[in-house]
PDB file of C-alpha atoms in Angstrom:
ATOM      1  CA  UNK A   6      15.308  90.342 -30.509  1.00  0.00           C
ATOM      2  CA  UNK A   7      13.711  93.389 -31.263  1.00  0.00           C
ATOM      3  CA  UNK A   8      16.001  96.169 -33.119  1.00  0.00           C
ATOM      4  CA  UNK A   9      14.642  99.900 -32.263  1.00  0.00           C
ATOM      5  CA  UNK A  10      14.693 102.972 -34.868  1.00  0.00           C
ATOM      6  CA  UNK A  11      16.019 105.583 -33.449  1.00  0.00           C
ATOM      7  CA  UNK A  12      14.459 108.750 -32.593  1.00  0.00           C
ATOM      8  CA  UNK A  13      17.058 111.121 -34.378  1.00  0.00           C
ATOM      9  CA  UNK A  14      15.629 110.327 -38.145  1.00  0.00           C
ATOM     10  CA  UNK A  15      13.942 112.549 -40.273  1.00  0.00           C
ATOM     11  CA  UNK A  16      10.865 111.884 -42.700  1.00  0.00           C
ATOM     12  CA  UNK A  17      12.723 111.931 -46.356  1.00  0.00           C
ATOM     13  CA  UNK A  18       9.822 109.769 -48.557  1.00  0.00           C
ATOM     14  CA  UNK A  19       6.236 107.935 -48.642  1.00  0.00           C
ATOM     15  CA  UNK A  20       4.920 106.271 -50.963  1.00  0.00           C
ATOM     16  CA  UNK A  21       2.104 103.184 -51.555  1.00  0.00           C
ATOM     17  CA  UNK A  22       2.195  99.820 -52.645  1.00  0.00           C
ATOM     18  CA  UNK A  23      -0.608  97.748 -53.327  1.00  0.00           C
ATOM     19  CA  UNK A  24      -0.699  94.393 -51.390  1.00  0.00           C
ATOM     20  CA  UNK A  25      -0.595  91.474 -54.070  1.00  0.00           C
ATOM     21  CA  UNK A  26      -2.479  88.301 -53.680  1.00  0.00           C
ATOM     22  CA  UNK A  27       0.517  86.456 -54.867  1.00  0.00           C
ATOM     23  CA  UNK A  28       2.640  88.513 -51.463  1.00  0.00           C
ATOM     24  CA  UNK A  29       0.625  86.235 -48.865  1.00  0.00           C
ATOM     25  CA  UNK A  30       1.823  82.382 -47.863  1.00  0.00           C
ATOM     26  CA  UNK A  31       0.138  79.644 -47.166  1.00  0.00           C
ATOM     27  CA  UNK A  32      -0.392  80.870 -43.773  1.00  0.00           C
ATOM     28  CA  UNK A  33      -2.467  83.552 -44.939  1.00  0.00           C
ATOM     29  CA  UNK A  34      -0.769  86.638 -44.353  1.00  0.00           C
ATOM     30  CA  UNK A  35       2.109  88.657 -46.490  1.00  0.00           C
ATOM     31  CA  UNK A  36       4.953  86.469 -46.649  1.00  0.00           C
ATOM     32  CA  UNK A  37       8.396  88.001 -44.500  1.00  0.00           C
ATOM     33  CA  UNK A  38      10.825  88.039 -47.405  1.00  0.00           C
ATOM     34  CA  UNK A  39       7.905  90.825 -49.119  1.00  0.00           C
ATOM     35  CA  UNK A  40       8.652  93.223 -46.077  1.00  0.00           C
ATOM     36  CA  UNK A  41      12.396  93.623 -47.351  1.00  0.00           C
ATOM     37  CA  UNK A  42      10.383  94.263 -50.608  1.00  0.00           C
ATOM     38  CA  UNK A  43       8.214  96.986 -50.034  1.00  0.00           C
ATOM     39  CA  UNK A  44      11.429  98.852 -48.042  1.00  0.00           C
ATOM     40  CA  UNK A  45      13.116  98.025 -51.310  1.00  0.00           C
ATOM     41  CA  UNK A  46      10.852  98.976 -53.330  1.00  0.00           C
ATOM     42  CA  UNK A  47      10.292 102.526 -51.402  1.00  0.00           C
ATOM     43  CA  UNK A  48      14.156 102.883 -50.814  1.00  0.00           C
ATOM     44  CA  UNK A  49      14.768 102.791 -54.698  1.00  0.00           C
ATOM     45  CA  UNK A  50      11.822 104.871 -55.356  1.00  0.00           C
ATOM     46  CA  UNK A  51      13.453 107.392 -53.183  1.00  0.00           C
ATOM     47  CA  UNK A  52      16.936 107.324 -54.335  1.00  0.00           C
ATOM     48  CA  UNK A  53      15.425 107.318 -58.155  1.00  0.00           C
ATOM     49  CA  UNK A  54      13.924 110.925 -57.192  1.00  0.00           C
ATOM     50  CA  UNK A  55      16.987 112.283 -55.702  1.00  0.00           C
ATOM     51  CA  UNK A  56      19.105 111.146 -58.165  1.00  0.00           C
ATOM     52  CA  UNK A  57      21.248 108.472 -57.004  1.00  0.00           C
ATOM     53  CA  UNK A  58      20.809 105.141 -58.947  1.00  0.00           C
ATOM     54  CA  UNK A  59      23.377 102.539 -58.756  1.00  0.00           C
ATOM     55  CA  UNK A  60      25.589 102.737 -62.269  1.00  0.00           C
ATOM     56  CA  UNK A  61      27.685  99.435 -62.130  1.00  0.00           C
ATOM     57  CA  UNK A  62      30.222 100.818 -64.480  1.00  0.00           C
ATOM     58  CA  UNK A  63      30.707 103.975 -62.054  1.00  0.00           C
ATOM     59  CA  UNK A  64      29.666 104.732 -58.208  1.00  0.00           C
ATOM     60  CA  UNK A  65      25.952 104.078 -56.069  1.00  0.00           C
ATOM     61  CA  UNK A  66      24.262 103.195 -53.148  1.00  0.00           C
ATOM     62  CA  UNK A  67      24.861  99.530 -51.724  1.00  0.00           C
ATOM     63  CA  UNK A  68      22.920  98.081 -48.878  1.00  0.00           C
ATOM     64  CA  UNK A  69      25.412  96.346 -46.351  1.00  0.00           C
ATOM     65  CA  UNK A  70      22.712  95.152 -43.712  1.00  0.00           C
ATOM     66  CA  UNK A  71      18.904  95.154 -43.462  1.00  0.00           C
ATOM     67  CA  UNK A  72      16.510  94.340 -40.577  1.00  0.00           C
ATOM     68  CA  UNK A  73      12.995  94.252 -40.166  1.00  0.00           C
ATOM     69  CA  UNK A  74      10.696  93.734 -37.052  1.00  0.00           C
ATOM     70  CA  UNK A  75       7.253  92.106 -37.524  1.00  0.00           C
ATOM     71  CA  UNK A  76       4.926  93.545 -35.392  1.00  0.00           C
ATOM     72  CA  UNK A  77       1.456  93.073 -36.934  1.00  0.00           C
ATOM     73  CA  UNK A  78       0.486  90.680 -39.946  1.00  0.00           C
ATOM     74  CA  UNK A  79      -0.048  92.307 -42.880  1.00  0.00           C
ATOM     75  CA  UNK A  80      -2.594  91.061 -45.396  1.00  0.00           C
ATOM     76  CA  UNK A  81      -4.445  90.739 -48.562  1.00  0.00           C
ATOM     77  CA  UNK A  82      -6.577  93.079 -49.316  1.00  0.00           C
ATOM     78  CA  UNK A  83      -4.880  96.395 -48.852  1.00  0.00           C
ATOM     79  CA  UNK A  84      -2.257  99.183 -49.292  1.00  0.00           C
ATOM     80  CA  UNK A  85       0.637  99.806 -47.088  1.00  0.00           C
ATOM     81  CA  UNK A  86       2.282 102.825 -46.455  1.00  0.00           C
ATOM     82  CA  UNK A  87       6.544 102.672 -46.308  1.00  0.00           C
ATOM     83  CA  UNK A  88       7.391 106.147 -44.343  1.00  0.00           C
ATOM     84  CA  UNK A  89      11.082 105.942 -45.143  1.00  0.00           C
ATOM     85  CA  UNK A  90      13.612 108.044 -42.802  1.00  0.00           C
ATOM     86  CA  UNK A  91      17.373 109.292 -43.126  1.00  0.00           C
ATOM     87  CA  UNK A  92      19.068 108.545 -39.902  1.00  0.00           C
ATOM     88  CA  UNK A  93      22.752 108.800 -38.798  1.00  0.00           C
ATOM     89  CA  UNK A  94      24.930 109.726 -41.616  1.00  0.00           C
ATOM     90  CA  UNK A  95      28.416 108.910 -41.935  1.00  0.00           C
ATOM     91  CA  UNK A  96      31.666 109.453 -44.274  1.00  0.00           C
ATOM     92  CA  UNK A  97      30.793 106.674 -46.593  1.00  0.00           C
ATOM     93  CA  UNK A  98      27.163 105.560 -45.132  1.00  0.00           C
ATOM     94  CA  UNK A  99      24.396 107.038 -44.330  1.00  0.00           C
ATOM     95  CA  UNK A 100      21.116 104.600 -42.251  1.00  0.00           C
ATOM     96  CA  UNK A 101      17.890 104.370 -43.681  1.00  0.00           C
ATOM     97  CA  UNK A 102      14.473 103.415 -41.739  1.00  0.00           C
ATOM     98  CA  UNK A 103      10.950 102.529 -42.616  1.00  0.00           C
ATOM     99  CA  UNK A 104       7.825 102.142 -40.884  1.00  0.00           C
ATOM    100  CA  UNK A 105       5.120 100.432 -42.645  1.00  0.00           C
ATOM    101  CA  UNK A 106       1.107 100.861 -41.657  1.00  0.00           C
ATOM    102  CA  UNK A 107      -2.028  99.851 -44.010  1.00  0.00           C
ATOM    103  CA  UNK A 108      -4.137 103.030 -45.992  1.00  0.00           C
ATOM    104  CA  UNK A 109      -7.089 101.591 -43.737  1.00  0.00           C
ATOM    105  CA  UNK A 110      -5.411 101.796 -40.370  1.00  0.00           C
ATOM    106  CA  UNK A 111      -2.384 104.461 -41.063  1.00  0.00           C
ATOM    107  CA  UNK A 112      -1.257 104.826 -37.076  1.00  0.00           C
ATOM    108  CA  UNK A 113      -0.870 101.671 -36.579  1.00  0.00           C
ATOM    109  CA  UNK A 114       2.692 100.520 -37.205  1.00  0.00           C
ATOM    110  CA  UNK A 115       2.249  97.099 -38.929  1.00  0.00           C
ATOM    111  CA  UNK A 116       6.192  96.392 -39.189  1.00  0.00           C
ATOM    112  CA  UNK A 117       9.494  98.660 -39.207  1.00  0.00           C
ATOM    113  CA  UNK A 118      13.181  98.077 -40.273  1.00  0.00           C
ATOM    114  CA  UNK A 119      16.025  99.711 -41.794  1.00  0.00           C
ATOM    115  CA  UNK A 120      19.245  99.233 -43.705  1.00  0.00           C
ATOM    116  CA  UNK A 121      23.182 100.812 -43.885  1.00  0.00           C
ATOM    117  CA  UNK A 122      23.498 102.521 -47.016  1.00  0.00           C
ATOM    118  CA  UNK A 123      27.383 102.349 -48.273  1.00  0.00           C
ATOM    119  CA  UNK A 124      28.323 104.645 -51.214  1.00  0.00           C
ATOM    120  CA  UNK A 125      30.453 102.778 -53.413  1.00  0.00           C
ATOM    121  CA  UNK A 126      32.987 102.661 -56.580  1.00  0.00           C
ATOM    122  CA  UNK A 127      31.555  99.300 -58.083  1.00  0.00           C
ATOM    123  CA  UNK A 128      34.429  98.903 -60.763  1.00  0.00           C
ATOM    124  CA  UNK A 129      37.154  98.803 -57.844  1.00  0.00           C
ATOM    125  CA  UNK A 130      34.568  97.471 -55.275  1.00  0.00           C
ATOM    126  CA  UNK A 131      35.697  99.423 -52.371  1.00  0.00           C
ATOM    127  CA  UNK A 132      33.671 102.165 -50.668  1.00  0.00           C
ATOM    128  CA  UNK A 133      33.991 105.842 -51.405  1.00  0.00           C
ATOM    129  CA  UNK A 134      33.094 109.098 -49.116  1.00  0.00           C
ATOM    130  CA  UNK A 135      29.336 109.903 -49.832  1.00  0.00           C
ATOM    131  CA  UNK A 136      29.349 112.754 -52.757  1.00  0.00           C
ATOM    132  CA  UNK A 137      29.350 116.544 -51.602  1.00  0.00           C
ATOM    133  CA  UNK A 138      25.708 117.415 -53.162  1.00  0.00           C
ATOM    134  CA  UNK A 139      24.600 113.960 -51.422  1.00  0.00           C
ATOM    135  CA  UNK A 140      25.539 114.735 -48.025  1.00  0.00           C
ATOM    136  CA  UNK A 141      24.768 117.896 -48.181  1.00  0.00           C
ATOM    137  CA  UNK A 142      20.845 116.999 -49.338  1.00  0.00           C
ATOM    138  CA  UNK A 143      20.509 114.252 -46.387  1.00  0.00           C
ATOM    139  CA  UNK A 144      22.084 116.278 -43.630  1.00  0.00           C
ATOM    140  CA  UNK A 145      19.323 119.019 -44.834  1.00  0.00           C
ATOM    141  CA  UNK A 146      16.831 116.301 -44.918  1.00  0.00           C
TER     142      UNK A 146
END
């Protein structure tokens, strides 16, 4: 099964990571766990430059489901490009997307997958509505 991004999502962050030697299996090719990686990765470095890093003793950004569909193998040598999106936002949630191509072959779209964001009070461990200033900055995005 195949899950589709949507086409209502808007371009919020890109960024490059380098493809490790030590990200490839013994098939040869970067290893599927390393694709939630590099979203990872690219989702924190996002959320680190608009301001909203998880504070355990206080409130932040939880991921309650991921995905990822592998359309091409990625692997060693190379850079990939993470092209992360803001979809559908919600009271409490907001949907995050990636597409990820290599630096040598940038249109081609090597995987692509996504995640449910959930703002949450981590001392009560319930979820909260999404700040003001936050939902204000991704509905602009």
């Amino acid at each position: 099964m195949r899950l589709q991004l949507p086409a209502d999502r808007h371009l919020v962050h890109t960024m490059t990571i380098p493809i490790r030697w030590g990200d490839m299996d013994a098939m040869g090719h970067v290893n599927n766990t390393v694709y939630f990686r590099y979203m990872e990765t690219a989702r924190l470095q996002w959320m680190g430059e608009w301001r909203m890093p998880a504070n355990p003793q206080g409130q932040g950004p939880v991921i309650v489901n991921a995905f990822c569909n592998f359309l091409r193998q990625l692997e060693y040598p190379g850079d990939v490009i993470v092209r992360s999106y803001v979809g559908a936002l919600g009271q409490r949630s907001f949907d995050m997307f990636h597409e990820m191509s290599r630096t040598d072959d940038p249109q081609t779209v090597y995987a692509n997958g996504g995640a449910t964001v959930v703002w949450v009070d981590f001392p009560a461990q319930r979820s909260l509505p999404l700040p003001a200033a936050l939902r204000q900055r991704l509905a602009q995005a």
